[in-house]
Coordinates of C-alpha atoms and ligand atoms in Angstrom, one line a residue:
M16 CA 18.4 -3.1 16.6
R17 CA 20.7 -5.4 17.8
H18 CA 22.3 -7.9 15.3
G19 CA 22.0 -12.1 15.6
Q20 CA 19.0 -11.9 18.0
A21 CA 16.6 -13.6 16.0
I22 CA 13.5 -12.6 18.0
L23 CA 13.2 -9.5 18.3
K24 CA 12.1 -7.9 21.6
K25 CA 10.8 -4.0 21.6
S26 CA 11.0 -2.2 24.7
S27 CA 7.3 -3.0 26.2
K28 CA 6.2 0.4 26.0
Y29 CA 6.0 -0.7 22.2
T30 CA 3.7 -4.2 22.4
R31 CA 1.7 -2.7 25.1
F32 CA -1.4 -0.8 24.2
A33 CA -2.8 -2.5 20.7
I34 CA -6.2 -0.1 22.0
R35 CA -4.5 2.8 21.9
D36 CA -2.9 2.2 19.1
I37 CA -5.2 1.6 17.1
A38 CA -7.0 5.3 17.8
S39 CA -4.2 6.6 17.5
L40 CA -3.5 5.2 13.6
C41 CA -7.3 6.2 12.9
L42 CA -6.7 9.6 14.4
A43 CA -3.0 9.7 12.2
A44 CA -5.4 9.3 9.4
V45 CA -7.8 11.9 10.1
V46 CA -4.8 13.7 10.4
F47 CA -3.6 13.6 7.3
G48 CA -6.9 13.6 5.8
I49 CA -6.9 10.2 4.6
A50 CA -8.9 7.6 4.0
A51 CA -7.2 4.9 6.0
C52 CA -9.7 4.0 8.2
S53 CA -12.9 3.3 6.0
N54 CA -12.4 1.7 3.3
A55 CA -9.4 1.0 3.3
G56 CA -8.6 -1.6 0.2
K57 CA -11.0 -0.2 -2.1
D58 CA -10.1 0.3 -5.7
D59 CA -10.0 4.4 -5.8
E60 CA -13.1 5.7 -8.9
L61 CA -10.2 6.8 -11.5
G62 CA -9.2 2.9 -11.8
N63 CA -12.7 1.5 -12.4
E64 CA -11.8 4.1 -15.6
I65 CA -12.3 1.6 -18.5
V66 CA -10.5 3.1 -21.2
Q67 CA -12.7 4.6 -24.5
R68 CA -11.6 3.4 -28.4
S69 CA -11.5 7.3 -28.9
D70 CA -8.9 7.1 -26.0
L71 CA -6.2 4.9 -27.4
A72 CA -3.2 6.5 -28.8
D73 CA -3.2 6.4 -33.2
P74 CA -0.3 5.5 -34.2
N75 CA -0.2 6.9 -36.9
V76 CA -0.2 10.2 -35.4
D77 CA 1.4 8.9 -32.3
G78 CA 3.6 7.0 -34.0
L79 CA 7.0 8.3 -32.3
R80 CA 5.7 8.6 -29.2
I81 CA 4.8 5.3 -29.0
E82 CA 8.6 4.0 -30.0
A83 CA 9.7 6.2 -27.9
L84 CA 7.8 5.2 -24.8
R85 CA 9.3 1.3 -26.6
Q86 CA 12.7 2.0 -26.3
A87 CA 12.8 3.3 -23.0
V88 CA 10.2 0.8 -21.3
L89 CA 12.7 -1.9 -22.7
S90 CA 16.3 0.1 -22.1
N91 CA 14.6 0.3 -18.6
G92 CA 15.5 -3.0 -18.5
F93 CA 12.0 -4.7 -18.6
V94 CA 11.8 -7.8 -18.9
A95 CA 9.2 -10.7 -20.7
A96 CA 6.9 -12.4 -17.9
T97 CA 7.9 -15.7 -18.4
E98 CA 11.5 -15.0 -17.5
L99 CA 11.2 -14.2 -14.5
A100 CA 8.9 -16.9 -13.1
P101 CA 11.6 -20.3 -13.4
P102 CA 8.9 -23.3 -13.4
A103 CA 7.5 -23.9 -9.5
D104 CA 8.2 -27.4 -8.4
Q105 CA 4.8 -28.5 -8.0
A106 CA 4.5 -30.9 -5.1
R107 CA 6.5 -28.5 -2.9
S108 CA 4.8 -25.7 -4.0
A109 CA 1.5 -27.8 -3.0
V110 CA 2.4 -28.2 0.6
G111 CA 3.9 -24.6 0.3
R112 CA 0.4 -23.8 -0.2
L113 CA -1.3 -25.4 2.5
I114 CA 1.1 -24.3 5.1
F115 CA 0.8 -21.1 4.3
E116 CA -2.8 -20.9 5.3
S117 CA -2.5 -22.7 8.5
K118 CA -2.2 -21.1 11.5
L119 CA 0.2 -24.2 12.8
M120 CA 2.7 -21.5 11.7
S121 CA 2.4 -19.5 14.6
L122 CA 3.1 -20.3 18.3
N123 CA 0.8 -20.3 19.6
G124 CA -1.8 -21.5 16.5
D125 CA -3.4 -17.7 16.3
I126 CA -2.5 -16.5 12.8
S127 CA -1.0 -18.2 9.5
C128 CA 0.6 -16.3 6.7
R129 CA -2.9 -15.7 4.6
D130 CA -4.7 -13.7 7.6
C131 CA -1.6 -11.0 6.5
H132 CA -1.2 -11.2 2.9
L133 CA -4.2 -11.8 1.3
D134 CA -6.3 -12.4 -2.4
E135 CA -8.5 -9.4 -2.1
F136 CA -5.3 -6.9 -0.8
G137 CA -3.2 -8.1 -3.4
S138 CA -1.6 -10.2 -1.5
A139 CA -0.7 -7.3 1.6
D140 CA -3.8 -6.4 3.9
G141 CA -5.0 -3.5 2.4
L142 CA -4.1 -1.8 6.4
P143 CA -1.6 0.7 6.3
N144 CA 0.1 -0.9 9.7
A145 CA 0.2 -5.1 9.5
V146 CA -1.6 -6.9 12.4
G147 CA -0.3 -10.1 14.4
V148 CA -1.4 -11.9 16.8
G149 CA -3.7 -11.9 18.5
G150 CA -5.6 -9.9 15.5
E151 CA -9.2 -11.2 13.5
G152 CA -10.6 -11.1 10.3
A153 CA -9.3 -9.6 7.6
G154 CA -9.9 -5.7 6.6
L155 CA -10.7 -3.3 9.0
D156 CA -12.3 -6.3 11.1
R157 CA -9.1 -6.7 11.6
L158 CA -7.5 -3.4 13.1
R159 CA -10.0 -2.6 15.1
S160 CA -10.5 -6.4 16.7
G161 CA -7.2 -5.7 19.1
G162 CA -4.4 -7.8 17.8
Q163 CA -0.8 -6.5 18.1
I164 CA -0.4 -3.7 15.6
L165 CA 2.8 -3.9 13.8
P166 CA 4.7 -0.8 12.8
R167 CA 4.6 -0.9 9.0
N168 CA 2.7 -1.8 6.6
V169 CA 2.6 -5.1 4.8
L170 CA 4.4 -5.7 1.3
P171 CA 2.6 -7.3 -0.7
L172 CA 4.4 -10.9 -2.9
W173 CA 4.1 -10.3 -6.3
G174 CA 7.6 -11.9 -8.0
R175 CA 9.4 -12.5 -4.7
G176 CA 12.4 -14.9 -4.8
G177 CA 12.2 -14.1 -9.0
P178 CA 15.6 -14.1 -10.5
G179 CA 17.2 -11.3 -9.3
F180 CA 15.3 -10.1 -6.6
N181 CA 17.5 -10.6 -3.4
V182 CA 16.9 -7.4 -2.0
F183 CA 13.8 -8.4 1.4
F184 CA 11.6 -6.4 3.2
W185 CA 11.3 -2.1 3.5
D186 CA 14.2 -1.7 5.4
G187 CA 16.2 -4.3 3.6
K188 CA 17.7 -6.3 6.7
V189 CA 17.9 -9.4 4.2
E190 CA 20.0 -8.9 1.1
S191 CA 22.7 -10.8 -0.1
R192 CA 25.8 -9.7 -1.6
G193 CA 27.8 -11.6 -3.7
E194 CA 27.7 -15.1 -2.5
V195 CA 27.6 -14.0 1.5
V196 CA 23.4 -13.8 2.7
I197 CA 23.1 -10.0 5.2
S198 CA 20.4 -11.2 7.9
Q199 CA 20.3 -11.2 11.9
Y200 CA 21.4 -14.8 11.3
G201 CA 24.7 -13.2 11.3
E202 CA 27.3 -15.7 9.8
Q203 CA 24.1 -18.8 10.5
A204 CA 22.1 -18.0 8.0
P205 CA 19.6 -20.2 7.4
S206 CA 19.9 -20.7 3.3
Q207 CA 22.4 -19.5 0.4
D208 CA 18.6 -17.8 -1.2
P209 CA 18.4 -14.8 0.4
F210 CA 14.1 -15.1 -0.3
I211 CA 14.2 -18.4 2.0
V212 CA 16.2 -16.5 4.4
A213 CA 14.0 -13.7 4.3
I214 CA 11.0 -16.5 5.0
H215 CA 11.8 -18.2 7.7
L216 CA 11.2 -14.3 9.9
P217 CA 7.7 -14.2 10.5
S218 CA 7.8 -16.6 12.1
V219 CA 10.1 -15.2 14.6
E220 CA 8.7 -12.5 15.3
L221 CA 7.3 -10.8 18.2
D222 CA 3.9 -9.6 17.6
E223 CA 3.4 -10.7 13.9
M224 CA 3.7 -14.7 14.3
V225 CA 4.3 -15.2 18.0
A226 CA 2.5 -13.4 20.5
D227 CA 5.4 -11.8 23.4
S228 CA 3.8 -13.5 26.6
A229 CA 6.7 -13.7 29.4
E230 CA 6.6 -18.0 28.7
V231 CA 7.7 -17.0 24.7
Y232 CA 10.2 -14.6 26.8
E233 CA 11.5 -16.7 29.2
T234 CA 11.5 -20.0 27.0
Y235 CA 12.7 -18.9 23.5
V236 CA 14.3 -14.8 23.1
Q237 CA 18.4 -15.6 23.4
E238 CA 21.1 -14.1 22.6
D239 CA 21.6 -16.3 19.8
V240 CA 19.8 -17.8 16.8
S241 CA 19.1 -20.5 19.1
G242 CA 15.5 -19.1 20.3
A243 CA 14.4 -18.7 16.5
S244 CA 15.7 -22.5 15.7
A245 CA 13.7 -23.9 18.3
I246 CA 10.1 -22.5 17.7
Q247 CA 11.3 -23.5 14.2
Q248 CA 11.8 -27.3 14.7
E249 CA 8.8 -27.6 17.3
L250 CA 6.5 -25.6 14.0
A251 CA 8.2 -28.2 11.6
Q252 CA 7.4 -31.0 13.9
R253 CA 3.5 -29.8 14.4
F254 CA 3.9 -30.0 10.0
A255 CA 5.2 -33.2 10.6
R256 CA 2.4 -34.9 12.0
D257 CA -0.4 -32.7 10.8
E258 CA -2.5 -35.7 8.8
A259 CA -3.6 -33.1 5.3
I260 CA 0.6 -31.5 5.7
G261 CA 2.6 -34.3 6.2
P262 CA 2.8 -37.1 4.4
L263 CA 2.9 -34.3 1.3
L264 CA 5.8 -32.3 3.1
A265 CA 8.2 -35.9 3.7
A266 CA 6.6 -36.8 -0.1
A267 CA 7.7 -33.2 -1.7
F268 CA 11.7 -33.8 -0.3
S269 CA 11.7 -37.2 -0.5
T270 CA 12.2 -38.1 3.1
D271 CA 9.8 -39.9 5.8
A272 CA 8.2 -37.4 8.8
A273 CA 10.5 -38.1 11.4
N274 CA 13.1 -36.2 9.0
V275 CA 11.1 -33.3 8.4
S276 CA 12.9 -30.0 9.2
F277 CA 12.4 -26.1 8.8
A278 CA 14.3 -25.7 6.1
N279 CA 12.1 -28.8 4.1
V280 CA 9.4 -26.2 5.7
A281 CA 10.7 -22.9 4.2
D282 CA 11.2 -24.0 1.4
A283 CA 8.0 -25.1 0.5
L284 CA 6.5 -21.7 1.3
G285 CA 9.0 -20.7 -1.4
S286 CA 7.6 -22.2 -4.1
F287 CA 4.1 -21.6 -3.8
I288 CA 5.0 -17.9 -3.2
R289 CA 7.4 -18.0 -6.1
D290 CA 4.4 -20.3 -7.9
E291 CA 1.4 -18.1 -7.1
F292 CA 3.0 -14.8 -6.9
R293 CA 5.3 -15.1 -10.1
I294 CA 4.4 -12.4 -12.6
R295 CA 2.5 -12.6 -15.3
P296 CA 1.7 -11.1 -18.7
T297 CA 0.7 -7.5 -19.0
S298 CA -0.8 -4.7 -20.9
L299 CA 2.7 -3.0 -21.5
E300 CA 4.3 -6.4 -21.6
Q301 CA 1.6 -6.7 -24.6
F302 CA 2.4 -2.7 -26.3
V303 CA 5.7 -2.9 -25.1
L304 CA 6.9 -6.7 -27.1
N305 CA 3.2 -7.9 -29.1
E306 CA 2.7 -4.1 -30.3
G307 CA -0.4 -3.5 -28.2
V308 CA -2.4 -0.7 -27.9
I309 CA -1.6 2.3 -25.3
S310 CA -4.4 4.5 -23.7
R311 CA -3.0 8.1 -24.5
S312 CA -3.3 8.6 -20.8
A313 CA -1.1 5.7 -20.2
L314 CA 0.9 6.6 -23.1
N315 CA 2.1 10.5 -21.5
G316 CA 2.2 9.1 -18.3
G317 CA 5.0 6.7 -19.6
I318 CA 7.0 9.1 -21.0
L319 CA 5.8 11.1 -17.7
F320 CA 7.8 7.7 -15.7
Y321 CA 11.2 7.8 -18.2
G322 CA 11.0 11.1 -18.5
R323 CA 10.3 14.6 -17.1
G324 CA 8.6 12.5 -13.3
R325 CA 12.4 10.9 -13.4
C326 CA 10.3 8.1 -12.1
A327 CA 12.6 5.7 -13.8
I328 CA 15.7 7.1 -11.8
C329 CA 14.3 5.0 -8.8
H330 CA 11.1 2.3 -10.3
S331 CA 13.6 0.7 -13.1
G332 CA 15.2 -2.8 -13.3
P333 CA 12.9 -6.0 -14.6
Y334 CA 10.8 -5.5 -10.9
F335 CA 11.4 -1.7 -11.4
S336 CA 12.9 -0.8 -8.7
D337 CA 16.7 -0.5 -8.6
F338 CA 16.8 -2.5 -5.2
D339 CA 18.7 0.6 -3.8
F340 CA 17.3 3.2 -0.6
H341 CA 15.5 6.5 -0.6
A342 CA 14.4 8.6 1.4
V343 CA 10.7 10.0 0.2
A344 CA 9.2 12.5 2.7
F345 CA 5.7 10.5 2.5
P346 CA 3.5 10.8 5.4
Q347 CA 4.4 8.7 8.3
M348 CA 1.4 7.0 10.0
G349 CA 1.3 4.7 13.5
F350 CA 3.9 4.0 16.3
G351 CA 6.7 3.9 13.9
R352 CA 9.9 1.0 14.1
N353 CA 11.8 3.7 15.7
G354 CA 8.2 4.1 18.4
F355 CA 7.1 7.4 19.3
G356 CA 5.6 7.3 15.3
I357 CA 9.3 7.4 14.5
D358 CA 11.0 5.1 11.6
E359 CA 14.6 5.4 10.8
G360 CA 14.3 2.8 8.0
R361 CA 17.5 1.5 6.7
F362 CA 19.2 3.5 9.2
N363 CA 18.1 0.5 11.7
V364 CA 19.8 -2.2 9.7
T365 CA 23.4 -0.2 8.2
H366 CA 23.3 2.4 11.4
D367 CA 24.8 4.6 8.3
P368 CA 23.7 8.1 9.3
Q369 CA 22.7 8.5 4.9
D370 CA 20.6 5.8 5.6
R371 CA 17.5 7.8 8.1
F372 CA 14.6 7.5 6.9
R373 CA 15.5 5.6 3.6
F374 CA 13.6 2.2 2.3
R375 CA 13.7 0.1 -0.5
T376 CA 12.5 1.5 -3.8
P377 CA 9.1 -0.8 -3.6
P378 CA 8.3 -2.8 -6.8
L379 CA 5.3 -2.0 -8.7
Y380 CA 4.0 -4.7 -10.5
N381 CA 0.1 -4.3 -9.5
V382 CA 0.6 -1.7 -7.4
S383 CA -2.2 -0.6 -8.2
K384 CA -4.1 -3.5 -6.3
T385 CA -2.2 -2.8 -2.4
A386 CA -2.9 0.2 -1.4
P387 CA -2.3 1.6 1.4
Y388 CA 1.4 2.5 0.2
S389 CA 4.6 3.5 1.5
H390 CA 5.7 1.8 4.4
S391 CA 3.6 3.0 7.4
G392 CA 0.3 2.7 4.7
S393 CA -0.6 6.5 5.6
V394 CA -1.5 7.0 1.3
Q395 CA -4.5 5.8 0.6
T396 CA -4.4 5.9 -3.4
L397 CA -1.8 6.1 -5.6
E398 CA -2.0 9.3 -7.4
A399 CA -0.8 10.4 -3.1
A400 CA 1.9 8.4 -3.5
I401 CA 3.5 10.5 -6.5
I402 CA 2.1 13.2 -5.3
S403 CA 4.1 12.4 -1.8
H404 CA 7.4 12.1 -3.9
F405 CA 7.4 16.8 -5.4
D406 CA 4.5 18.2 -3.1
P407 CA 4.3 16.3 0.4
L408 CA 3.0 18.7 2.8
R409 CA 0.1 18.6 0.4
L410 CA -0.5 16.2 2.0
I411 CA -0.8 16.9 6.5
Q412 CA -1.9 19.9 7.5
L413 CA 0.7 21.5 9.8
D414 CA -1.6 22.0 12.2
N415 CA -2.4 18.8 13.5
L416 CA 1.6 17.2 14.2
D417 CA 2.7 17.7 17.6
R418 CA 6.3 18.8 17.9
T419 CA 7.8 15.3 17.6
A420 CA 6.3 14.3 14.4
R421 CA 6.8 18.7 13.1
V422 CA 10.4 17.7 13.9
D423 CA 10.7 14.0 13.1
L424 CA 9.2 15.9 9.3
Y425 CA 11.9 18.5 9.1
R426 CA 14.4 15.1 9.3
R427 CA 13.1 13.2 7.1
L428 CA 11.9 16.5 4.3
G429 CA 16.0 17.8 4.9
H430 CA 16.8 13.7 4.0
S431 CA 14.6 13.5 0.2
A432 CA 16.0 16.9 -0.2
G433 CA 19.8 14.8 -1.5
E434 CA 17.4 12.8 -3.6
T435 CA 16.5 12.9 -7.5
L436 CA 12.9 13.0 -6.8
P437 CA 10.3 14.2 -9.6
A438 CA 10.3 17.9 -11.0
E439 CA 6.8 20.3 -10.2
L440 CA 3.7 17.8 -12.2
T441 CA 0.3 19.0 -12.4
D442 CA -2.8 16.3 -11.3
Q443 CA -3.0 15.7 -14.9
E444 CA 0.1 14.5 -15.1
V445 CA -0.2 12.6 -11.6
H446 CA -3.6 10.8 -13.1
D447 CA -1.7 9.9 -16.6
L448 CA 1.6 8.3 -14.9
T449 CA -0.9 6.2 -12.0
E450 CA -2.7 5.1 -16.0
F451 CA 0.6 4.1 -16.2
L452 CA 1.2 2.0 -13.9
R453 CA -2.5 0.8 -14.1
M454 CA -1.0 -1.2 -17.4
L455 CA 1.7 -3.0 -14.4
D456 CA -1.2 -5.2 -13.1
F457 CA -2.7 -8.2 -13.7
Ligands
LIG523 C1 1.2 -10.2 11.4 C2 1.3 -9.5 9.7 C3 1.5 -11.0 8.9 C4 2.0 -12.4 8.6 C5 1.3 -13.1 9.9 C6 3.5 -12.7 8.1 N1 3.3 -10.7 7.2 FE1 4.8 -10.6 5.8 N2 5.0 -8.9 5.8 C7 4.1 -8.3 7.1 C8 4.5 -6.8 6.6 C9 4.3 -5.8 7.7 C10 6.3 -6.9 5.9 C11 6.7 -5.8 5.3 C12 8.1 -5.9 7.0 C13 8.9 -5.3 7.2 O1 9.5 -4.9 5.7 O2 9.4 -4.3 8.3 C14 6.3 -8.3 5.2 C15 7.0 -8.4 4.3 C16 6.8 -10.1 3.8 C17 8.2 -10.7 2.7 C18 9.3 -9.4 2.2 C19 8.5 -9.2 0.8 C20 9.9 -7.9 0.2 O3 8.8 -7.4 -0.7 O4 10.1 -7.6 0.6 C21 8.2 -11.8 2.7 C22 9.0 -12.5 1.4 C23 7.1 -12.3 4.0 N3 6.1 -10.6 4.2 C24 6.8 -13.5 4.0 C25 5.0 -14.2 4.8 C26 5.5 -14.9 4.9 C27 5.8 -16.5 4.5 C28 4.6 -15.1 6.2 C29 4.4 -16.3 7.2 C30 5.1 -17.4 7.3 C31 4.3 -14.4 6.6 N4 4.6 -13.0 5.7 C32 3.9 -13.7 7.9 C33 3.2 -9.0 7.1 C34 2.9 -10.7 7.6
LIG524 C1 15.2 8.8 -5.3 C2 13.7 7.6 -5.7 C3 12.2 7.6 -6.5 C4 12.6 8.5 -7.4 C5 12.7 9.6 -7.7 C6 10.3 7.9 -7.5 N1 10.0 7.5 -6.4 FE1 8.8 6.4 -6.1 N2 9.5 5.2 -4.2 C7 10.6 5.7 -4.3 C8 10.4 5.3 -2.9 C9 12.1 5.3 -2.2 C10 9.2 4.7 -2.3 C11 8.8 4.6 -0.4 C12 9.4 5.2 0.7 C13 8.7 4.5 1.7 O1 7.7 3.4 2.1 O2 9.1 5.7 2.9 C14 8.8 5.0 -3.2 C15 7.3 4.2 -3.1 C16 6.7 4.9 -4.3 C17 4.9 4.0 -4.6 C18 3.8 3.7 -3.7 C19 4.2 2.2 -3.2 C20 3.9 1.1 -2.6 O3 4.0 0.3 -2.9 O4 3.3 2.0 -1.6 C21 4.5 4.6 -6.0 C22 3.0 3.9 -6.3 C23 5.8 5.2 -7.0 N3 7.0 5.2 -6.3 C24 5.4 5.9 -8.1 C25 6.6 6.4 -8.4 C26 6.6 7.1 -9.9 C27 5.1 7.4 -10.7 C28 7.6 7.9 -9.7 C29 7.6 9.5 -10.6 C30 6.6 10.5 -10.3 C31 8.6 8.3 -8.4 N4 7.4 7.0 -8.2 C32 9.4 8.6 -8.2 C33 12.0 6.5 -4.8 C34 11.4 7.3 -6.1

């Protein structure tokens, strides 16, 4: 990736043959024996189990373990939901919702933020890899519709932009370090707030919201950020002219339609996302702060999460992420950010060989709703996501990998060997961990 290039141009090799990409995605799903091309996004059966009264941990019997878990949750950075959700400006949030759902957001009027961040898939899209411009519908229909396939799994939006949430995207391509926001914008970051900078990117990513046509390429793809600014000025003017959105947008920023800027558009989107996808109270909060109940399975899972399972080494802090980068050898699916089915993750941003195959530790709020999992959406269930951390080969049929994929796998296994990953866990323990993770749903 070249820095300072606001509209990222990928080699045309990876942008032209959407049909083949869909086929290879589904093929990969078959190879890994996973249900990515069937009913993506549906809750797995275990998740629908209703906790019976008899499964509840008994404070008389389990008292010490219950107390130990409460302490562990708190000492690893857990805070009440209200601390992560400061009040939002309602006028900006309301117009932000209209913008989020408006196809005017894309240059060719084809796609909105909502097309990939859907309520029914926990603010993601239920697909392994996102489908950008040219795509239609949701879920499987979208995958089959022939839109441009992006090389990454859609990230959910829960808690994004909340206090302390300062690293964005799977590879952290936008982050703040001290006062400085680091991104493709270089020194011309459009905001001091990394979340607002992150929101600037989708509308200028080729294939995501901009069709990769010759005309777009000639008019907007520049070595500096001016092409991105030109697109965003055009988008801001469209919103200003729109009968429903224009007046609300101008009023929310106490200006008139002629002066509406893309900064206002991004700010409104930010207010909406911060408000709509704010962290809300969970049964874990109830358990930890209000003496709420816990099932025995979740109690066992919680003790593993902070103990032998080592999860909290990385999934810690208020959002259950250290906002650092680690290599976990998840199966790799799709054509990959680096092409040929390969995604070198954080390395694409830093060019530091140590960062090969590292990805931002995913926050875990509402994680049971955001299948499929990992940066390439290669596993369908929470169980498989956990197993990928300590026994990835169990999820991969080696016979079906070609040489490139095998070599890629050896390299990823090498990098993950350097991480403090969970020790071996039994299937019962993995299940208990998923029950604990479900306490983070709201
Ligand atoms: C074509 C599908 C698609 C569309 C349209 C889309 N997104 Fe996304 N979004 C993604 C994918 C894929 C990722 C993860 C990309 C990555 O990390 O490389 C993502 C990531 C994000 C993130 C980062 C979340 C995090 O955890 O760091 C934010 C914020 C976001 N999108 C907001 C938006 C907004 C706002 C819009 C509309 C302007 C939008 N998205 C439109 C697919 C989409
Ligand atoms: C060494 C750091 C580390 C440890 C320890 C760790 N994880 Fe992760 N976890 C990650 C990273 C990094 C990813 C994403 C990797 C990727 O997408 O390639 C991830 C992904 C996940 C996901 C998928 C989330 C999503 O949205 O795709 C779940 C669920 C998860 N971890 C749960 C756990 C549990 C439970 C444990 C303990 C048994 C654990 N993790 C231990 C770093 C870690």
